[in-house]
Short mmCIF file of C-alpha atoms and ligand atoms in Angstrom, two decimals:
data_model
loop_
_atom_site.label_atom_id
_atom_site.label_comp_id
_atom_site.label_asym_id
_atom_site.label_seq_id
_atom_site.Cartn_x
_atom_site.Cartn_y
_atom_site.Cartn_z
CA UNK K 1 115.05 117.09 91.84
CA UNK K 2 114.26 113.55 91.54
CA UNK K 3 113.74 111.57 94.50
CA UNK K 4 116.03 108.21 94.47
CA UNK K 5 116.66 107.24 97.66
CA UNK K 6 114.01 105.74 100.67
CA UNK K 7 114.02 105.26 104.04
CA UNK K 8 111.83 102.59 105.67
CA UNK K 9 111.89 102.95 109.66
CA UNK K 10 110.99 99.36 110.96
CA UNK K 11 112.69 99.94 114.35
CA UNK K 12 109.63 100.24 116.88
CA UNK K 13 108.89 98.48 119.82
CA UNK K 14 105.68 96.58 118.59
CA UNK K 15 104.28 96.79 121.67
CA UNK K 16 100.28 96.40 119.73
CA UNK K 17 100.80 93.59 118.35
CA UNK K 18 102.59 91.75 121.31
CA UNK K 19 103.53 88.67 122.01
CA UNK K 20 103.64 88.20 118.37
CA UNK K 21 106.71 90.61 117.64
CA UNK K 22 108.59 89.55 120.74
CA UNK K 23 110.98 87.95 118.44
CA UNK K 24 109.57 88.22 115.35
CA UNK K 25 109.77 91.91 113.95
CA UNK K 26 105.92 92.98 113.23
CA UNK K 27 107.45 94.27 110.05
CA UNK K 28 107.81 91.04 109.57
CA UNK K 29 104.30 89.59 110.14
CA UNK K 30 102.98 88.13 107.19
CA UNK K 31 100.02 88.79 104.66
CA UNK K 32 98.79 85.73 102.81
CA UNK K 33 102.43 84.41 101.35
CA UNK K 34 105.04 88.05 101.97
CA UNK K 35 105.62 89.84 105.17
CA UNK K 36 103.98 93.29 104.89
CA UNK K 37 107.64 94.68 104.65
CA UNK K 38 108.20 93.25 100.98
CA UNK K 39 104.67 94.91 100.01
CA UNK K 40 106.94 97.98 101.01
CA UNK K 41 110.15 97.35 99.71
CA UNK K 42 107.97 96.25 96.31
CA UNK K 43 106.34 99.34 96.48
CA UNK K 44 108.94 101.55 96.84
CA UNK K 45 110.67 100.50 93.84
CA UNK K 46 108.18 99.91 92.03
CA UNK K 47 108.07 103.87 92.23
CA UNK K 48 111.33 104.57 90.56
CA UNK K 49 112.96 104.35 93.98
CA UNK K 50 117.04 102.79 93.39
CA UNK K 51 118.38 102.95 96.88
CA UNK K 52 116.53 102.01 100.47
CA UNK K 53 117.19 102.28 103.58
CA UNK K 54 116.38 100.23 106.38
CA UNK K 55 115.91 101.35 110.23
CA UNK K 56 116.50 98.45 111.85
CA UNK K 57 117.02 97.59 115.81
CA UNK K 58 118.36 94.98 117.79
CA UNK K 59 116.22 91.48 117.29
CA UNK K 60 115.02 92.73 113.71
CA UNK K 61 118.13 90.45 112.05
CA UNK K 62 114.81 88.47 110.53
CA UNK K 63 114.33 91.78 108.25
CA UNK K 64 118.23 91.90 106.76
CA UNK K 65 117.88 87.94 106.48
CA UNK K 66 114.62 88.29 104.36
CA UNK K 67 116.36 90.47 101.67
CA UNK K 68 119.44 88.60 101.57
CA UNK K 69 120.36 85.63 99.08
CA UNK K 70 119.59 82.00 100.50
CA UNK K 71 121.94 80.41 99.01
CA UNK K 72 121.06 77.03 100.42
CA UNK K 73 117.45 77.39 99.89
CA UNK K 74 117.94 78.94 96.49
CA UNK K 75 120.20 75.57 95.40
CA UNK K 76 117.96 73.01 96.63
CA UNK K 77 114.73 75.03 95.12
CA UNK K 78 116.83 75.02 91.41
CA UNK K 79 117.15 72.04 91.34
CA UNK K 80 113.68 71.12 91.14
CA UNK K 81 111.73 72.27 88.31
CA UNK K 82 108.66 72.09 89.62
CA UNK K 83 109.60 74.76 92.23
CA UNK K 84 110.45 77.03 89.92
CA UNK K 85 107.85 79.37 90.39
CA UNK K 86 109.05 79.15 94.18
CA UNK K 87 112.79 79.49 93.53
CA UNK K 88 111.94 82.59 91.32
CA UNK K 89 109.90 84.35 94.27
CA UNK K 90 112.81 83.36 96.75
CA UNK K 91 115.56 84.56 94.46
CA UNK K 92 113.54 88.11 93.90
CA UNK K 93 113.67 89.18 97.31
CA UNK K 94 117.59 89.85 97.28
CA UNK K 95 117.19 91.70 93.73
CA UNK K 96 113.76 93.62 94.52
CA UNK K 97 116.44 97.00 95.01
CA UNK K 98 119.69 98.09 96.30
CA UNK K 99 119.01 98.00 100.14
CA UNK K 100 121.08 99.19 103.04
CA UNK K 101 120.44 98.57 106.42
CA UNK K 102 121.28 100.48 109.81
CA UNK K 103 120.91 100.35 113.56
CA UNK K 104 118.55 102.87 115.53
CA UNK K 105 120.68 102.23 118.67
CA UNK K 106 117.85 103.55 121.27
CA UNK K 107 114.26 103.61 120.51
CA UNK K 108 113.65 107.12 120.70
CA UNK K 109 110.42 107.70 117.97
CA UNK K 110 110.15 108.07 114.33
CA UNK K 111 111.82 111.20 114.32
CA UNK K 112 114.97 109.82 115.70
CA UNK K 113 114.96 106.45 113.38
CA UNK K 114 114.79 108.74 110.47
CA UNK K 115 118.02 110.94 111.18
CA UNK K 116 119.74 107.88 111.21
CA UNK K 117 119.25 107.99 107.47
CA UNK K 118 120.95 111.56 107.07
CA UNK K 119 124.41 110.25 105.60
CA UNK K 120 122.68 107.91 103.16
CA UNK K 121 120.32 110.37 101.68
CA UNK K 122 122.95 113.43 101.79
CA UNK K 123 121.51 116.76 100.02
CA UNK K 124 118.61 115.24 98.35
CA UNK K 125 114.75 114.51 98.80
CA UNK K 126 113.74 111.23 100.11
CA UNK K 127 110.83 108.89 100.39
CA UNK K 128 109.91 107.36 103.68
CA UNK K 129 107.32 104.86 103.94
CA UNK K 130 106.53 104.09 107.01
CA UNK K 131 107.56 99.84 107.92
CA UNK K 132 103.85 99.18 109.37
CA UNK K 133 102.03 100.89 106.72
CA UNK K 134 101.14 98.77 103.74
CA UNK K 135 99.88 100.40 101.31
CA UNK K 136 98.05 98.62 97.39
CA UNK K 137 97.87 100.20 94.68
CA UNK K 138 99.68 97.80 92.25
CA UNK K 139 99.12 100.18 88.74
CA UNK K 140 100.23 103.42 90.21
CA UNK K 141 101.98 103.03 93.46
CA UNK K 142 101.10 105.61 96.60
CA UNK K 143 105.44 106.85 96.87
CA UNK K 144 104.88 107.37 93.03
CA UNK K 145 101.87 109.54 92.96
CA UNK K 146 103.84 111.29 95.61
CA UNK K 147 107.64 111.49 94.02
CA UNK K 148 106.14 112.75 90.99
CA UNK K 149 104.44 116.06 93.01
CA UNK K 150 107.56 116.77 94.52
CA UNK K 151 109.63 116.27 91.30
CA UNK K 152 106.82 119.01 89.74
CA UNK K 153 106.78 121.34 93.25
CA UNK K 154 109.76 120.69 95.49
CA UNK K 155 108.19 121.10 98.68
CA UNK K 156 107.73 118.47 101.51
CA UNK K 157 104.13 116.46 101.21
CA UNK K 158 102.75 114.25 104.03
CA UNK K 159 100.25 111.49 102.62
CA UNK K 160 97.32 112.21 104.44
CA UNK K 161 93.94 110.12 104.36
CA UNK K 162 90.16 111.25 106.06
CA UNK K 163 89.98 109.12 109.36
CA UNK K 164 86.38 108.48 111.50
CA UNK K 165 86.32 111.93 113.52
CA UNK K 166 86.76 109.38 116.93
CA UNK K 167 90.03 107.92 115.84
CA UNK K 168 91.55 111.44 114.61
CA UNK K 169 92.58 112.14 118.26
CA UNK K 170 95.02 109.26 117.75
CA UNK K 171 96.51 110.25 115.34
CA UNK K 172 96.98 114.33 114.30
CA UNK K 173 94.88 116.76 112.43
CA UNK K 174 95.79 119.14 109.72
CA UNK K 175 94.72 123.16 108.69
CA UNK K 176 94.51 122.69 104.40
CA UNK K 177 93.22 124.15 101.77
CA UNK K 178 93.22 122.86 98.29
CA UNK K 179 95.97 123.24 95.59
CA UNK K 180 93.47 124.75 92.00
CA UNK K 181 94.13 122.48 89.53
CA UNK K 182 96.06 119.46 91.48
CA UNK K 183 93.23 116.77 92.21
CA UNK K 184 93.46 115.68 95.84
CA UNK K 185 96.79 117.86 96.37
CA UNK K 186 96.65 120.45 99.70
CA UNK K 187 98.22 123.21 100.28
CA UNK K 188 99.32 122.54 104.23
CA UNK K 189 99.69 125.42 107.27
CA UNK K 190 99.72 123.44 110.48
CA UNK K 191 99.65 120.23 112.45
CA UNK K 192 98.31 119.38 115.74
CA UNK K 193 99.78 115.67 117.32
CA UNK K 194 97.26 114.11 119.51
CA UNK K 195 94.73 117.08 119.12
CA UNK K 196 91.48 117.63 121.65
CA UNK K 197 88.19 116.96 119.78
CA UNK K 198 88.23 121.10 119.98
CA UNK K 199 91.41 121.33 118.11
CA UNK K 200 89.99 119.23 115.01
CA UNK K 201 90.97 121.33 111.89
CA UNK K 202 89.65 118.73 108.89
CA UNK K 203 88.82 115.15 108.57
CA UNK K 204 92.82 114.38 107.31
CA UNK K 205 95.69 112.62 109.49
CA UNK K 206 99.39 111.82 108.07
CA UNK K 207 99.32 108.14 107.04
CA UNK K 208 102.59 106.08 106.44
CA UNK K 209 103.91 108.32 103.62
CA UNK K 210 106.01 111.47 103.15
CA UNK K 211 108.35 112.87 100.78
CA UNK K 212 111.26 114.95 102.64
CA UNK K 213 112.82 117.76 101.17
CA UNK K 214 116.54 117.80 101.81
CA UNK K 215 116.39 120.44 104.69
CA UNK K 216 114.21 118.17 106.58
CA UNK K 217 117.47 116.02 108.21
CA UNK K 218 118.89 119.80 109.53
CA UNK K 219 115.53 120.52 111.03
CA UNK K 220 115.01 116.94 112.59
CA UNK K 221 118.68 117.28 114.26
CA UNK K 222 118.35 120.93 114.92
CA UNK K 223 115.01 119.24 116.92
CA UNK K 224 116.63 116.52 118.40
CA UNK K 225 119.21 118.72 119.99
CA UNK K 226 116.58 121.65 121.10
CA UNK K 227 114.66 118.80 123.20
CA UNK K 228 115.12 117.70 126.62
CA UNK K 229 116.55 113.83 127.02
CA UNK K 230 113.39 112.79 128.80
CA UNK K 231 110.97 114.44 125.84
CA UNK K 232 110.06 112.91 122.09
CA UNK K 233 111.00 115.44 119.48
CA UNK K 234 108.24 114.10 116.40
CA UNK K 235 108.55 114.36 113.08
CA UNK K 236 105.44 116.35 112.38
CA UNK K 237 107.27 119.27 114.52
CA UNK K 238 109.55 119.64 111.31
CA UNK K 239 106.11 119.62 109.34
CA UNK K 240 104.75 122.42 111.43
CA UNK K 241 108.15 124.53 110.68
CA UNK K 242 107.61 123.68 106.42
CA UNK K 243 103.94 124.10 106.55
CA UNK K 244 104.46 127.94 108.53
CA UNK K 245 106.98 128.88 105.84
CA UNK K 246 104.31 127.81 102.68
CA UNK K 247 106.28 124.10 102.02
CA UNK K 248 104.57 121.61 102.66
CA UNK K 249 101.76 119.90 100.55
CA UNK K 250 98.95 116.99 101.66
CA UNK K 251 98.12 114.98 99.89
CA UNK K 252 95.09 112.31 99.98
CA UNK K 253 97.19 109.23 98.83
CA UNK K 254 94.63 106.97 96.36
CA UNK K 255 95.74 103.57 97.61
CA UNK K 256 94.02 101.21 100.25
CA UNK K 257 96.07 101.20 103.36
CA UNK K 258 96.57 98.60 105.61
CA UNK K 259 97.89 99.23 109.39
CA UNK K 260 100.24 96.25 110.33
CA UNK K 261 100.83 97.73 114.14
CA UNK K 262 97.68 96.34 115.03
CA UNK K 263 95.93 93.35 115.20
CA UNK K 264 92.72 94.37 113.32
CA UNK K 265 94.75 95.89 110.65
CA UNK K 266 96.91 93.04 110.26
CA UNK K 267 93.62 90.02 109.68
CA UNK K 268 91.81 93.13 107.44
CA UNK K 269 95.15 92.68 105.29
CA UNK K 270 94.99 89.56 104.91
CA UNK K 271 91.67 88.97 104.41
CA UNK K 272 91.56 91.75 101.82
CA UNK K 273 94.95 90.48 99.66
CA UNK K 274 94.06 86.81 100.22
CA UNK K 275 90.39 87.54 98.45
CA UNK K 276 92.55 88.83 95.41
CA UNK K 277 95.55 86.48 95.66
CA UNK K 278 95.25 84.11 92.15
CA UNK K 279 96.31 80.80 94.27
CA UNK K 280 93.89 81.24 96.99
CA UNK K 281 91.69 84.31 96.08
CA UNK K 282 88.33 81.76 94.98
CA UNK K 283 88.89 79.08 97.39
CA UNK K 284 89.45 81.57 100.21
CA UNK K 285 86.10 83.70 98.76
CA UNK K 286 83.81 80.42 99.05
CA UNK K 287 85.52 79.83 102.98
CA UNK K 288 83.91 82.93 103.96
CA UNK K 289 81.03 83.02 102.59
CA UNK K 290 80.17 79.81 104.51
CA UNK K 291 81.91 81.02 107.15
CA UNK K 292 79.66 84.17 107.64
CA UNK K 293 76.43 82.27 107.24
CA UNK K 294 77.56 80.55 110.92
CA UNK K 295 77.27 84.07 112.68
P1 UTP G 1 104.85 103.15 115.43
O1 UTP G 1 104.73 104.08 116.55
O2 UTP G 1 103.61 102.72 114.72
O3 UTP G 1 105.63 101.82 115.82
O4 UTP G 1 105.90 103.75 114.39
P2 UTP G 1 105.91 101.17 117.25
O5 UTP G 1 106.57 102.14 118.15
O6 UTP G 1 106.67 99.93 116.91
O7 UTP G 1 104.43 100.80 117.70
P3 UTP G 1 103.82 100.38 119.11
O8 UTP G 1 103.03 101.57 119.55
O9 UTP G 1 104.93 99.99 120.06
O10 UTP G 1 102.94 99.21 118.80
C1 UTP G 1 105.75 103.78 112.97
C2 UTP G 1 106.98 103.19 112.31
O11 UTP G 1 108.17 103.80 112.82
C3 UTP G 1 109.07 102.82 113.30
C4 UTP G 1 108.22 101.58 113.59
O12 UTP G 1 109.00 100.39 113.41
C5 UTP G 1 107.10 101.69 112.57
O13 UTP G 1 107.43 101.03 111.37
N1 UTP G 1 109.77 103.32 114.50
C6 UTP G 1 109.07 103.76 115.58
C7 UTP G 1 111.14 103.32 114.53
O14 UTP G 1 111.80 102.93 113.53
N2 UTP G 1 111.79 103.77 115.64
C8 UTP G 1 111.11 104.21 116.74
O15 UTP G 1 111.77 104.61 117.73
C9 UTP G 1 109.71 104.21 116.70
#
């Protein structure tokens, strides 16, 4: 089946990269001219994606405002033709895809934001990218290396990338074995969240990308429902349940991946993309190479 629809969760807290996202949603923060939520948005359809949903909260109004015409803006940039090349960008970020937005009304983890999603996708696969992961590859986009595994296999794949063995307790760790044929495709039995150094299985944590399979939204409810008010049901519980029953995939995403939840992530990306930006890519280059000589 072919996956069409996305869901984006940008409904967290934000708490890393506070005071920043006190009223300005860190999906929000910007890289070089874009806030790192467009990169997504751009990303997901440049994959084939038609239909995306947003997760949104209270205070994230910025994000629904962002993809929205401005019609005032638009009509005073149109009628200048030297900002054309501005009232182009503006214009685009209305028509990038057909995008829906909805509340997560308590801020109860990923898991939760995503079931929020259940009535839009229905009884189909979908996409989620994750709204603090930005992720370049501009020829062959990460959510379309991924759509186009599940459109061949039909199971459930988690985009996974090696992390530094200290930083892997962070995040979660992952029992795979490779798929014969399928270059950096794994076939995936089990998940540990927040594992011991002991528990380590292989150098691979889940990174801002997954493809559900439509079952997931039963599972994540199912969940929900099975866990005590004052626990977190997470999302990679569902991925333990596929990856027991032989259906779920990993799969080592080729795409440079920038974390916007925290602060190093956030100058990285924007030191990276403004090195490679055409307005401000050489200027920018020749800053920092003078720049470094004064350390
Ligand atoms: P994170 O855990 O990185 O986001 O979730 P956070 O909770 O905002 O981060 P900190 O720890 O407070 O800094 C990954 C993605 O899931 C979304 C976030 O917006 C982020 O894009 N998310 C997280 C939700 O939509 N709802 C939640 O309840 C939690």
């Amino acid at each position: 089946m072919k996956v069409r629809k996305a869901i984006i969760p940008a409904a967290g807290l934000g708490t890393r990269v506070l005071p920043a996202s006190k009223s300005v949603p860190k999906e929000m923060l910007n890289i070089v001219d874009k806030p790192a939520i467009q990169y997504i948005v751009e990303e997901a359809a440049a994959s084939g994606i038609e239909d995306i949903l947003i997760i949104t909260n209270r205070g994230k109004g910025a994000i629904e405002d962002h993809f929205d015409h401005s019609f005032e803006l638009e009509t005073q940039l149109a009628k200048n033709p030297a900002k054309a090349a501005l009232y182009e960008s503006v214009k685009k970020c209305s028509e990038i895809a057909n995008i829906y937005f909805i509340r997560q009304k308590e801020t109860k983890g990923l898991a939760h934001a995503i079931l929020a999603g259940k009535s839009f996708v229905g009884n189909e696969p979908c996409a989620v990218l994750y709204g603090d992961d930005v992720i370049i590859n501009y020829e062959n986009p990460v959510t379309a290396q991924m759509c186009r595994l599940y459109e061949k296999y039909g199971k459930g794949i988690v985009g996974v990338k090696a992390v530094p063995e200290e930083l892997i307790p962070l995040y979660c760790t992952l029992d795979v074995s490779p798929v014969e044929g399928e270059e950096r495709l794994m076939n995936c039995y089990k998940i540990i969240e927040k594992p011991k150094p002991e528990q380590i299985m292989s150098p691979y944590s889940i990174l801002g990308r997954v493809i559900l399979p439509p079952e997931a939204f039963g599972m994540i409810e199912e969940g929900i429902n099975n866990t005590p008010a004052d626990k977190e049901f997470l999302l990679t519980d569902i991925f333990t349940d596929l990856g027991k029953n032989g259906n779920l995939f990993a799969y080592d995403f080729d795409g440079k991946r920038y974390d916007m939840g925290n602060k190093l992530g956030i100058m990285k990306a924007n030191c990276e993309i403004a090195l490679s930006h055409p307005e401000i890519g050489a200027a920018f280059g020749e800053y920092l190479k003078e720049l470094v000589k004064t350390f």
